[in-house]
Amino acid sequence: MKIAISTSGTTLDAELDKRFGRAEKFIIYDLDADTFEVIDNAQNLNLSQGAGIQAGKTVANSGAKAVITGHVGPKAYSTLGAVDIDIYFAESGTIQSLVDDFKANKLTKATGPDKDGHW
Amino acid sequence: MKITLASGKGGTGKTTIATNLAYLLSKDKEITLLDCDVEEPNAHIFIKPTWTDSYTTYLPIPKVDMDKCIHCGICGDSCQFSAIANIGDKVLTYPELCHGCGLCMMACPTGAITEQNREIGTVELGHSGNIKMAHGKLRIGEAMSPPLINAVKKHASEDGITIIDAPPGTSCPVIATIQESDFIILVTEPTPFGLNDLKLAVGMVREIGVPMAVAINRSDLGDNAVKEYCEEEGITVILEIPNLRKAAQNYSKGHLIVKEMPELEKHFSGIMASIEKELSK
């Protein structure tokens, strides 16, 4: 199974990017193969609207079935929800530590957006 | 000729000047007054028109026939506003983001996307004496005003004078209002806040490229910085109204101040001549 983590870096030491829609990048981690790829999200940083939707599209197209991030707004939440991608919240951490936390079921699943749009 | 009252800072007196100017001009000719502040129209409070007509305006938003959809994703890739997206086997639409441009409908290779309507608001038409009035009332909960503003602007006079009361500020609703104006009067007050926002408004009008002048309301309070700025920038001050408690009292009761205080008429006289002079430069 693949999971997507919003991040500012490109390695397993990279930090969590707490924003989803306007995260700098996503690391898509393959839990079965323990490999990962980096997807750039720069094109969404300057969007006037719909960043959450576009990021959701990016994540859905990557094949990830879950997302780890800091916060999601209402459109990101509904976009990911439409294709049954679960969202897990984390405060901070490196990609490696978040993957470990996910495997150990330590992360809280989101039941709704936790921020208004354009927060 | 379309003359628009705009401002940077809100509450400077756009509606005061628009309504009183329209009233004075209407004494000898037909005038059209358009209130384009569709989020909170208030010109009618002073003009007190008899309303004669109203209609709802709509924005065309996409309706997707999933039987025809082949999940190519072209609709979402084309959309400038993220209002439609193909995700997995679903096509999601976000009507509140849609600008009604129709591109997704044109781009869809199977004709799966057709129009349905999202209600934007209501246009109301009326008259009072020689003044023909139109305003818009944005649907409660609607965020997008330009389509309704454009609907109101359709009621501008073909060959007479139209006075347009714009919303405050310098964002999308104001841009939509001031487009195609022949002349813009920027209303300000002689305070640091007034000057700051006037500069933003001047920048906006210069981008749009319409001739402008400044009106200073409550002109005898505050400081001289607005006047100095206008002089530096070569912008004519064509109207000054002093700060008068009695004017504020009349305004608060919904009265046209030039009706209740005819001594104020002299401040307005010569505005049209000044505008003609500016336009001939």
mmCIF file of C-alpha atoms in Angstrom:
data_model
loop_
_atom_site.group_PDB
_atom_site.id
_atom_site.type_symbol
_atom_site.label_atom_id
_atom_site.label_comp_id
_atom_site.label_asym_id
_atom_site.label_seq_id
_atom_site.Cartn_x
_atom_site.Cartn_y
_atom_site.Cartn_z
ATOM 1 C CA MET A 1 0.000 0.000 0.000
ATOM 2 C CA LYS A 2 1.197 3.501 -0.746
ATOM 3 C CA ILE A 3 0.855 6.502 1.560
ATOM 4 C CA ALA A 4 1.430 10.172 0.723
ATOM 5 C CA ILE A 5 3.150 12.530 3.145
ATOM 6 C CA SER A 6 3.192 16.295 2.677
ATOM 7 C CA THR A 7 6.755 17.493 3.025
ATOM 8 C CA SER A 8 9.295 20.192 2.303
ATOM 9 C CA GLY A 9 12.144 17.832 1.386
ATOM 10 C CA THR A 10 13.117 14.914 -0.807
ATOM 11 C CA THR A 11 14.606 12.318 1.557
ATOM 12 C CA LEU A 12 13.418 10.176 4.447
ATOM 13 C CA ASP A 13 14.949 12.755 6.807
ATOM 14 C CA ALA A 14 12.739 15.465 5.347
ATOM 15 C CA GLU A 15 10.285 17.198 7.670
ATOM 16 C CA LEU A 16 6.494 17.054 7.515
ATOM 17 C CA ASP A 17 4.940 20.041 5.712
ATOM 18 C CA LYS A 18 1.908 20.797 7.838
ATOM 19 C CA ARG A 19 -0.126 22.231 4.957
ATOM 20 C CA PHE A 20 -1.717 19.838 2.473
ATOM 21 C CA GLY A 21 -2.989 21.872 -0.460
ATOM 22 C CA ARG A 22 0.047 24.117 -0.575
ATOM 23 C CA ALA A 23 2.670 21.643 0.603
ATOM 24 C CA GLU A 24 5.936 21.950 -1.263
ATOM 25 C CA LYS A 25 6.087 18.286 -2.192
ATOM 26 C CA PHE A 26 4.603 14.884 -1.493
ATOM 27 C CA ILE A 27 6.625 11.804 -0.737
ATOM 28 C CA ILE A 28 4.736 8.704 -1.842
ATOM 29 C CA TYR A 29 5.992 5.836 0.308
ATOM 30 C CA ASP A 30 5.395 2.256 -0.763
ATOM 31 C CA LEU A 31 4.928 0.349 2.500
ATOM 32 C CA ASP A 32 5.282 -3.048 0.856
ATOM 33 C CA ALA A 33 8.469 -2.356 -1.073
ATOM 34 C CA ASP A 34 9.879 0.256 1.347
ATOM 35 C CA THR A 35 10.671 2.524 -1.551
ATOM 36 C CA PHE A 36 9.491 6.078 -2.188
ATOM 37 C CA GLU A 37 9.146 8.734 -4.846
ATOM 38 C CA VAL A 38 8.923 12.509 -4.612
ATOM 39 C CA ILE A 39 6.170 14.471 -6.333
ATOM 40 C CA ASP A 40 6.524 18.235 -6.609
ATOM 41 C CA ASN A 41 3.530 20.380 -5.591
ATOM 42 C CA ALA A 42 4.986 23.778 -6.542
ATOM 43 C CA GLN A 43 2.325 24.440 -9.179
ATOM 44 C CA ASN A 44 -0.288 24.676 -6.418
ATOM 45 C CA LEU A 45 1.548 27.113 -4.192
ATOM 46 C CA ASN A 46 0.301 30.201 -6.050
ATOM 47 C CA LEU A 47 -3.187 29.073 -7.029
ATOM 48 C CA SER A 48 -5.833 31.606 -6.074
ATOM 49 C CA GLN A 49 -8.271 28.801 -5.299
ATOM 50 C CA GLY A 50 -8.609 25.055 -5.446
ATOM 51 C CA ALA A 51 -5.165 24.146 -4.094
ATOM 52 C CA GLY A 52 -6.668 21.429 -1.913
ATOM 53 C CA ILE A 53 -8.505 19.964 -4.897
ATOM 54 C CA GLN A 54 -5.402 19.936 -7.082
ATOM 55 C CA ALA A 55 -3.255 18.414 -4.364
ATOM 56 C CA GLY A 56 -5.961 15.813 -3.788
ATOM 57 C CA LYS A 57 -5.863 15.008 -7.498
ATOM 58 C CA THR A 58 -2.078 14.646 -7.378
ATOM 59 C CA VAL A 59 -2.282 12.293 -4.424
ATOM 60 C CA ALA A 60 -5.095 10.244 -5.964
ATOM 61 C CA ASN A 61 -3.159 9.850 -9.202
ATOM 62 C CA SER A 62 -0.099 8.648 -7.291
ATOM 63 C CA GLY A 63 -1.927 5.566 -6.112
ATOM 64 C CA ALA A 64 -1.670 6.484 -2.443
ATOM 65 C CA LYS A 65 -4.479 5.199 -0.274
ATOM 66 C CA ALA A 66 -3.739 7.361 2.744
ATOM 67 C CA VAL A 67 -2.308 10.803 3.435
ATOM 68 C CA ILE A 68 -0.284 12.017 6.401
ATOM 69 C CA THR A 69 -0.321 15.772 6.831
ATOM 70 C CA GLY A 70 -0.740 18.555 9.398
ATOM 71 C CA HIS A 71 -4.071 20.082 8.359
ATOM 72 C CA VAL A 72 -6.698 19.841 5.621
ATOM 73 C CA GLY A 73 -9.291 22.330 4.510
ATOM 74 C CA PRO A 74 -12.826 21.448 3.422
ATOM 75 C CA LYS A 75 -12.177 20.946 -0.301
ATOM 76 C CA ALA A 76 -9.062 18.843 0.256
ATOM 77 C CA TYR A 77 -11.066 16.726 2.669
ATOM 78 C CA SER A 78 -13.989 16.183 0.308
ATOM 79 C CA THR A 79 -11.734 15.545 -2.700
ATOM 80 C CA LEU A 80 -9.725 12.856 -0.910
ATOM 81 C CA GLY A 81 -12.891 11.455 0.645
ATOM 82 C CA ALA A 82 -14.543 11.067 -2.753
ATOM 83 C CA VAL A 83 -11.952 8.434 -3.626
ATOM 84 C CA ASP A 84 -11.738 6.900 -0.160
ATOM 85 C CA ILE A 85 -8.273 8.159 0.704
ATOM 86 C CA ASP A 86 -7.920 8.349 4.490
ATOM 87 C CA ILE A 87 -6.250 11.329 6.099
ATOM 88 C CA TYR A 88 -4.045 11.063 9.179
ATOM 89 C CA PHE A 89 -2.894 14.082 11.146
ATOM 90 C CA ALA A 90 0.590 14.549 12.587
ATOM 91 C CA GLU A 91 2.201 17.484 14.367
ATOM 92 C CA SER A 92 5.742 17.006 13.095
ATOM 93 C CA GLY A 93 8.292 14.387 12.266
ATOM 94 C CA THR A 94 10.586 13.105 9.573
ATOM 95 C CA ILE A 95 9.238 10.981 6.760
ATOM 96 C CA GLN A 96 10.846 7.913 8.321
ATOM 97 C CA SER A 97 9.359 8.535 11.775
ATOM 98 C CA LEU A 98 5.921 9.191 10.298
ATOM 99 C CA VAL A 99 6.070 5.988 8.254
ATOM 100 C CA ASP A 100 7.004 4.105 11.426
ATOM 101 C CA ASP A 101 4.165 5.776 13.356
ATOM 102 C CA PHE A 102 1.738 4.879 10.593
ATOM 103 C CA LYS A 103 2.832 1.235 10.588
ATOM 104 C CA ALA A 104 2.398 1.177 14.381
ATOM 105 C CA ASN A 105 -1.102 2.696 14.151
ATOM 106 C CA LYS A 106 -0.038 5.682 16.230
ATOM 107 C CA LEU A 107 -1.604 8.351 14.022
ATOM 108 C CA THR A 108 -5.114 9.836 14.384
ATOM 109 C CA LYS A 109 -7.448 9.504 11.407
ATOM 110 C CA ALA A 110 -9.282 12.656 10.364
ATOM 111 C CA THR A 111 -13.067 12.691 10.594
ATOM 112 C CA GLY A 112 -13.442 16.037 8.880
ATOM 113 C CA PRO A 113 -11.473 19.072 7.731
ATOM 114 C CA ASP A 114 -9.740 20.806 10.592
ATOM 115 C CA LYS A 115 -9.250 24.174 8.905
ATOM 116 C CA ASP A 116 -11.413 26.558 6.866
ATOM 117 C CA GLY A 117 -10.511 27.154 3.255
ATOM 118 C CA HIS A 118 -7.580 29.533 2.599
ATOM 119 C CA TRP A 119 -6.377 29.262 6.168
ATOM 120 C CA MET B 1 -21.354 58.551 -20.812
ATOM 121 C CA LYS B 2 -20.676 56.270 -17.847
ATOM 122 C CA ILE B 3 -19.307 57.962 -14.743
ATOM 123 C CA THR B 4 -18.303 55.615 -11.931
ATOM 124 C CA LEU B 5 -17.832 56.510 -8.298
ATOM 125 C CA ALA B 6 -15.170 54.293 -6.757
ATOM 126 C CA SER B 7 -12.837 54.511 -3.788
ATOM 127 C CA GLY B 8 -10.084 52.663 -2.059
ATOM 128 C CA LYS B 9 -11.253 53.031 1.494
ATOM 129 C CA GLY B 10 -14.844 52.175 2.206
ATOM 130 C CA GLY B 11 -17.241 54.649 3.706
ATOM 131 C CA THR B 12 -15.726 57.673 1.989
ATOM 132 C CA GLY B 13 -18.942 58.846 0.346
ATOM 133 C CA LYS B 14 -19.341 57.107 -3.030
ATOM 134 C CA THR B 15 -23.053 56.565 -2.591
ATOM 135 C CA THR B 16 -23.528 60.040 -1.141
ATOM 136 C CA ILE B 17 -21.928 61.626 -4.172
ATOM 137 C CA ALA B 18 -23.473 59.207 -6.701
ATOM 138 C CA THR B 19 -27.017 59.707 -5.465
ATOM 139 C CA ASN B 20 -26.784 63.442 -4.929
ATOM 140 C CA LEU B 21 -25.087 63.989 -8.277
ATOM 141 C CA ALA B 22 -27.716 61.841 -10.010
ATOM 142 C CA TYR B 23 -30.472 63.805 -8.296
ATOM 143 C CA LEU B 24 -29.029 67.196 -9.270
ATOM 144 C CA LEU B 25 -28.435 66.172 -12.880
ATOM 145 C CA SER B 26 -31.921 64.671 -13.113
ATOM 146 C CA LYS B 27 -33.482 68.092 -12.567
ATOM 147 C CA ASP B 28 -33.177 68.764 -16.285
ATOM 148 C CA LYS B 29 -32.520 65.430 -17.971
ATOM 149 C CA GLU B 30 -33.028 61.693 -17.692
ATOM 150 C CA ILE B 31 -30.301 60.036 -15.692
ATOM 151 C CA THR B 32 -29.559 56.342 -15.157
ATOM 152 C CA LEU B 33 -28.168 55.303 -11.779
ATOM 153 C CA LEU B 34 -26.666 51.844 -11.338
ATOM 154 C CA ASP B 35 -25.813 50.595 -7.866
ATOM 155 C CA CYS B 36 -23.161 47.946 -8.487
ATOM 156 C CA ASP B 37 -22.426 47.254 -4.823
ATOM 157 C CA VAL B 38 -24.450 44.075 -5.154
ATOM 158 C CA GLU B 39 -23.307 42.738 -1.775
ATOM 159 C CA GLU B 40 -24.951 45.636 0.024
ATOM 160 C CA PRO B 41 -26.837 47.977 -2.281
ATOM 161 C CA ASN B 42 -27.885 51.190 -0.579
ATOM 162 C CA ALA B 43 -28.427 53.861 -3.243
ATOM 163 C CA HIS B 44 -32.132 53.041 -3.305
ATOM 164 C CA ILE B 45 -32.418 54.202 0.299
ATOM 165 C CA PHE B 46 -31.779 57.759 -0.885
ATOM 166 C CA ILE B 47 -33.402 57.628 -4.326
ATOM 167 C CA LYS B 48 -36.483 55.773 -3.075
ATOM 168 C CA PRO B 49 -37.426 54.411 -6.477
ATOM 169 C CA THR B 50 -40.702 52.783 -7.405
ATOM 170 C CA TRP B 51 -39.628 49.264 -8.310
ATOM 171 C CA THR B 52 -41.099 48.053 -11.564
ATOM 172 C CA ASP B 53 -39.272 44.851 -12.488
ATOM 173 C CA SER B 54 -36.974 42.209 -11.116
ATOM 174 C CA TYR B 55 -35.370 39.039 -12.418
ATOM 175 C CA THR B 56 -32.999 36.344 -11.205
ATOM 176 C CA THR B 57 -29.578 35.920 -12.785
ATOM 177 C CA TYR B 58 -27.759 32.626 -13.076
ATOM 178 C CA LEU B 59 -24.290 31.322 -13.758
ATOM 179 C CA PRO B 60 -24.003 28.258 -15.997
ATOM 180 C CA ILE B 61 -22.200 25.525 -14.063
ATOM 181 C CA PRO B 62 -21.297 22.035 -15.297
ATOM 182 C CA LYS B 63 -23.558 19.021 -15.018
ATOM 183 C CA VAL B 64 -21.768 15.779 -15.859
ATOM 184 C CA ASP B 65 -23.512 12.776 -17.443
ATOM 185 C CA MET B 66 -21.477 9.928 -15.987
ATOM 186 C CA ASP B 67 -22.810 7.518 -18.641
ATOM 187 C CA LYS B 68 -20.998 9.550 -21.277
ATOM 188 C CA CYS B 69 -17.895 10.287 -19.231
ATOM 189 C CA ILE B 70 -14.778 8.439 -20.370
ATOM 190 C CA HIS B 71 -12.619 9.715 -17.476
ATOM 191 C CA CYS B 72 -10.111 11.384 -19.758
ATOM 192 C CA GLY B 73 -9.697 14.212 -17.231
ATOM 193 C CA ILE B 74 -9.615 16.920 -19.901
ATOM 194 C CA CYS B 75 -12.348 18.898 -18.110
ATOM 195 C CA GLY B 76 -10.295 19.214 -14.932
ATOM 196 C CA ASP B 77 -7.065 19.853 -16.794
ATOM 197 C CA SER B 78 -8.724 22.691 -18.748
ATOM 198 C CA CYS B 79 -10.427 24.369 -15.819
ATOM 199 C CA GLN B 80 -8.630 27.487 -14.579
ATOM 200 C CA PHE B 81 -10.558 27.515 -11.330
ATOM 201 C CA SER B 82 -10.360 23.904 -10.047
ATOM 202 C CA ALA B 83 -14.128 23.784 -10.235
ATOM 203 C CA ILE B 84 -14.221 20.368 -11.902
ATOM 204 C CA ALA B 85 -11.846 17.434 -11.456
ATOM 205 C CA ASN B 86 -11.701 13.844 -12.549
ATOM 206 C CA ILE B 87 -10.469 11.854 -9.569
ATOM 207 C CA GLY B 88 -10.384 8.081 -9.807
ATOM 208 C CA ASP B 89 -13.721 7.062 -11.314
ATOM 209 C CA LYS B 90 -15.524 10.152 -10.063
ATOM 210 C CA VAL B 91 -15.955 13.594 -11.534
ATOM 211 C CA LEU B 92 -16.193 16.148 -8.742
ATOM 212 C CA THR B 93 -17.611 19.595 -9.339
ATOM 213 C CA TYR B 94 -17.292 22.594 -7.010
ATOM 214 C CA PRO B 95 -20.047 24.984 -8.137
ATOM 215 C CA GLU B 96 -18.942 27.728 -5.806
ATOM 216 C CA LEU B 97 -15.547 27.905 -7.553
ATOM 217 C CA CYS B 98 -17.050 27.870 -11.042
ATOM 218 C CA HIS B 99 -16.845 31.116 -13.017
ATOM 219 C CA GLY B 100 -19.289 29.923 -15.686
ATOM 220 C CA CYS B 101 -16.753 30.205 -18.510
ATOM 221 C CA GLY B 102 -18.049 27.056 -20.218
ATOM 222 C CA LEU B 103 -14.591 25.739 -21.126
ATOM 223 C CA CYS B 104 -15.123 22.277 -19.605
ATOM 224 C CA MET B 105 -18.287 21.851 -21.677
ATOM 225 C CA MET B 106 -16.423 22.762 -24.838
ATOM 226 C CA ALA B 107 -13.396 20.646 -23.981
ATOM 227 C CA CYS B 108 -15.222 17.434 -23.128
ATOM 228 C CA PRO B 109 -14.732 15.035 -26.078
ATOM 229 C CA THR B 110 -17.952 13.102 -25.493
ATOM 230 C CA GLY B 111 -20.308 15.982 -24.748
ATOM 231 C CA ALA B 112 -20.853 14.607 -21.256
ATOM 232 C CA ILE B 113 -20.934 18.077 -19.686
ATOM 233 C CA THR B 114 -23.984 20.275 -20.049
ATOM 234 C CA GLU B 115 -25.188 23.439 -18.359
ATOM 235 C CA GLN B 116 -27.184 23.765 -15.229
ATOM 236 C CA ASN B 117 -27.797 26.971 -13.392
ATOM 237 C CA ARG B 118 -26.461 28.378 -10.163
ATOM 238 C CA GLU B 119 -28.434 31.317 -8.887
ATOM 239 C CA ILE B 120 -26.252 34.388 -8.421
ATOM 240 C CA GLY B 121 -28.759 37.020 -7.383
ATOM 241 C CA THR B 122 -31.503 39.375 -8.433
ATOM 242 C CA VAL B 123 -31.543 42.501 -10.577
ATOM 243 C CA GLU B 124 -34.184 45.084 -9.646
ATOM 244 C CA LEU B 125 -35.259 47.966 -11.846
ATOM 245 C CA GLY B 126 -37.117 51.087 -10.866
ATOM 246 C CA HIS B 127 -37.435 54.821 -11.283
ATOM 247 C CA SER B 128 -37.794 58.001 -9.296
ATOM 248 C CA GLY B 129 -38.599 61.236 -11.122
ATOM 249 C CA ASN B 130 -36.123 61.480 -13.963
ATOM 250 C CA ILE B 131 -33.846 58.829 -12.516
ATOM 251 C CA LYS B 132 -33.914 55.291 -13.851
ATOM 252 C CA MET B 133 -32.357 52.948 -11.318
ATOM 253 C CA ALA B 134 -31.028 49.423 -11.310
ATOM 254 C CA HIS B 135 -29.279 47.487 -8.593
ATOM 255 C CA GLY B 136 -28.322 43.917 -7.814
ATOM 256 C CA LYS B 137 -28.868 41.870 -4.701
ATOM 257 C CA LEU B 138 -26.373 39.047 -4.408
ATOM 258 C CA ARG B 139 -27.878 35.747 -3.258
ATOM 259 C CA ILE B 140 -27.182 35.193 0.435
ATOM 260 C CA GLY B 141 -24.284 32.752 0.604
ATOM 261 C CA GLU B 142 -22.972 33.607 -2.855
ATOM 262 C CA ALA B 143 -19.369 34.775 -2.974
ATOM 263 C CA MET B 144 -19.066 35.743 -6.610
ATOM 264 C CA SER B 145 -20.396 39.201 -7.483
ATOM 265 C CA PRO B 146 -18.968 40.040 -10.946
ATOM 266 C CA PRO B 147 -21.615 38.112 -12.916
ATOM 267 C CA LEU B 148 -24.385 40.032 -11.136
ATOM 268 C CA ILE B 149 -22.507 43.307 -11.477
ATOM 269 C CA ASN B 150 -22.268 42.695 -15.218
ATOM 270 C CA ALA B 151 -26.004 42.018 -15.337
ATOM 271 C CA VAL B 152 -26.714 45.363 -13.611
ATOM 272 C CA LYS B 153 -24.341 47.189 -15.970
ATOM 273 C CA LYS B 154 -26.416 46.012 -18.941
ATOM 274 C CA HIS B 155 -28.951 48.644 -17.875
ATOM 275 C CA ALA B 156 -26.607 51.551 -18.547
ATOM 276 C CA SER B 157 -28.080 54.263 -20.727
ATOM 277 C CA GLU B 158 -27.302 53.979 -24.442
ATOM 278 C CA ASP B 159 -26.835 57.679 -25.092
ATOM 279 C CA GLY B 160 -27.466 59.517 -21.842
ATOM 280 C CA ILE B 161 -25.522 59.840 -18.613
ATOM 281 C CA THR B 162 -25.152 56.792 -16.362
ATOM 282 C CA ILE B 163 -23.875 57.234 -12.828
ATOM 283 C CA ILE B 164 -22.451 54.017 -11.390
ATOM 284 C CA ASP B 165 -21.951 53.487 -7.670
ATOM 285 C CA ALA B 166 -19.135 50.950 -7.258
ATOM 286 C CA PRO B 167 -18.376 48.715 -4.286
ATOM 287 C CA PRO B 168 -15.459 49.833 -2.118
ATOM 288 C CA GLY B 169 -11.914 48.596 -2.508
ATOM 289 C CA THR B 170 -9.809 47.429 -5.405
ATOM 290 C CA SER B 171 -10.654 43.752 -5.888
ATOM 291 C CA CYS B 172 -12.674 41.748 -8.452
ATOM 292 C CA PRO B 173 -16.105 43.317 -7.871
ATOM 293 C CA VAL B 174 -14.652 46.824 -8.315
ATOM 294 C CA ILE B 175 -12.689 45.858 -11.409
ATOM 295 C CA ALA B 176 -15.840 44.373 -12.928
ATOM 296 C CA THR B 177 -17.730 47.587 -12.131
ATOM 297 C CA ILE B 178 -15.220 50.096 -13.483
ATOM 298 C CA GLN B 179 -14.542 48.280 -16.765
ATOM 299 C CA GLU B 180 -15.846 50.290 -19.725
ATOM 300 C CA SER B 181 -16.430 53.409 -17.656
ATOM 301 C CA ASP B 182 -15.777 56.672 -19.427
ATOM 302 C CA PHE B 183 -14.691 58.481 -16.278
ATOM 303 C CA ILE B 184 -13.983 57.517 -12.678
ATOM 304 C CA ILE B 185 -14.327 59.737 -9.659
ATOM 305 C CA LEU B 186 -12.301 58.351 -6.757
ATOM 306 C CA VAL B 187 -13.859 59.412 -3.484
ATOM 307 C CA THR B 188 -11.589 59.796 -0.488
ATOM 308 C CA GLU B 189 -11.265 61.512 2.864
ATOM 309 C CA PRO B 190 -8.237 63.617 3.843
ATOM 310 C CA THR B 191 -6.804 61.170 6.384
ATOM 311 C CA PRO B 192 -3.783 58.815 6.335
ATOM 312 C CA PHE B 193 -6.089 55.825 5.861
ATOM 313 C CA GLY B 194 -7.954 57.616 3.087
ATOM 314 C CA LEU B 195 -4.692 58.484 1.332
ATOM 315 C CA ASN B 196 -3.258 54.982 1.645
ATOM 316 C CA ASP B 197 -6.273 53.406 0.024
ATOM 317 C CA LEU B 198 -6.584 56.195 -2.544
ATOM 318 C CA LYS B 199 -3.112 55.327 -3.802
ATOM 319 C CA LEU B 200 -4.190 51.707 -4.257
ATOM 320 C CA ALA B 201 -7.287 52.839 -6.121
ATOM 321 C CA VAL B 202 -5.287 55.160 -8.366
ATOM 322 C CA GLY B 203 -2.983 52.261 -9.209
ATOM 323 C CA MET B 204 -5.998 50.126 -10.073
ATOM 324 C CA VAL B 205 -7.597 52.776 -12.314
ATOM 325 C CA ARG B 206 -4.300 53.364 -14.101
ATOM 326 C CA GLU B 207 -4.088 49.633 -14.867
ATOM 327 C CA ILE B 208 -7.595 49.712 -16.307
ATOM 328 C CA GLY B 209 -6.737 52.891 -18.188
ATOM 329 C CA VAL B 210 -9.796 55.082 -17.560
ATOM 330 C CA PRO B 211 -9.518 58.858 -16.984
ATOM 331 C CA MET B 212 -10.050 59.845 -13.354
ATOM 332 C CA ALA B 213 -10.363 62.643 -10.865
ATOM 333 C CA VAL B 214 -10.642 62.763 -7.094
ATOM 334 C CA ALA B 215 -13.449 63.906 -4.820
ATOM 335 C CA ILE B 216 -12.551 64.757 -1.248
ATOM 336 C CA ASN B 217 -15.384 64.240 1.194
ATOM 337 C CA ARG B 218 -15.324 65.839 4.663
ATOM 338 C CA SER B 219 -12.600 67.947 3.129
ATOM 339 C CA ASP B 220 -11.966 70.320 6.020
ATOM 340 C CA LEU B 221 -10.928 67.712 8.533
ATOM 341 C CA GLY B 222 -7.748 65.634 8.555
ATOM 342 C CA ASP B 223 -4.620 66.832 6.776
ATOM 343 C CA ASN B 224 -3.390 68.128 3.447
ATOM 344 C CA ALA B 225 -1.620 64.963 2.336
ATOM 345 C CA VAL B 226 -4.347 63.842 -0.099
ATOM 346 C CA LYS B 227 -4.297 67.182 -1.897
ATOM 347 C CA GLU B 228 -0.499 67.134 -2.057
ATOM 348 C CA TYR B 229 -0.573 63.610 -3.442
ATOM 349 C CA CYS B 230 -3.082 64.569 -6.126
ATOM 350 C CA GLU B 231 -0.936 67.546 -7.125
ATOM 351 C CA GLU B 232 2.207 65.378 -7.340
ATOM 352 C CA GLU B 233 0.369 62.833 -9.441
ATOM 353 C CA GLY B 234 -1.348 65.363 -11.684
ATOM 354 C CA ILE B 235 -4.823 64.237 -10.605
ATOM 355 C CA THR B 236 -7.508 66.907 -10.503
ATOM 356 C CA VAL B 237 -9.645 67.305 -7.406
ATOM 357 C CA ILE B 238 -13.048 68.040 -8.915
ATOM 358 C CA LEU B 239 -15.228 68.043 -5.824
ATOM 359 C CA GLU B 240 -14.822 68.878 -2.163
ATOM 360 C CA ILE B 241 -17.564 68.517 0.397
ATOM 361 C CA PRO B 242 -16.981 69.930 3.878
ATOM 362 C CA ASN B 243 -17.577 67.918 7.006
ATOM 363 C CA LEU B 244 -21.007 68.885 8.262
ATOM 364 C CA ARG B 245 -22.823 67.222 11.108
ATOM 365 C CA LYS B 246 -26.149 68.164 9.548
ATOM 366 C CA ALA B 247 -25.160 66.334 6.358
ATOM 367 C CA ALA B 248 -24.348 63.220 8.380
ATOM 368 C CA GLN B 249 -27.666 63.503 10.203
ATOM 369 C CA ASN B 250 -29.545 63.736 6.924
ATOM 370 C CA TYR B 251 -27.590 60.862 5.460
ATOM 371 C CA SER B 252 -28.376 58.707 8.460
ATOM 372 C CA LYS B 253 -32.073 59.323 7.835
ATOM 373 C CA GLY B 254 -31.803 58.317 4.183
ATOM 374 C CA HIS B 255 -32.156 61.871 2.874
ATOM 375 C CA LEU B 256 -30.413 63.301 -0.160
ATOM 376 C CA ILE B 257 -28.204 65.947 1.405
ATOM 377 C CA VAL B 258 -28.521 68.424 -1.479
ATOM 378 C CA LYS B 259 -32.307 68.256 -1.129
ATOM 379 C CA GLU B 260 -32.242 69.043 2.595
ATOM 380 C CA MET B 261 -29.310 71.449 2.415
ATOM 381 C CA PRO B 262 -29.495 73.327 -0.903
ATOM 382 C CA GLU B 263 -26.430 75.317 0.085
ATOM 383 C CA LEU B 264 -24.413 72.177 -0.748
ATOM 384 C CA GLU B 265 -25.469 72.309 -4.388
ATOM 385 C CA LYS B 266 -22.697 74.747 -5.200
ATOM 386 C CA HIS B 267 -20.075 72.104 -4.412
ATOM 387 C CA PHE B 268 -21.570 69.843 -7.064
ATOM 388 C CA SER B 269 -22.169 72.417 -9.737
ATOM 389 C CA GLY B 270 -19.524 72.375 -12.421
ATOM 390 C CA ILE B 271 -18.695 68.675 -11.948
ATOM 391 C CA MET B 272 -19.887 67.777 -15.431
ATOM 392 C CA ALA B 273 -17.937 70.675 -16.896
ATOM 393 C CA SER B 274 -14.844 69.531 -14.984
ATOM 394 C CA ILE B 275 -15.296 65.982 -16.256
ATOM 395 C CA GLU B 276 -15.659 67.208 -19.848
ATOM 396 C CA LYS B 277 -12.496 69.249 -19.353
ATOM 397 C CA GLU B 278 -10.590 66.223 -18.027
ATOM 398 C CA LEU B 279 -11.774 64.097 -20.922
ATOM 399 C CA SER B 280 -10.627 66.655 -23.460
ATOM 400 C CA LYS B 281 -7.054 66.544 -22.123
#
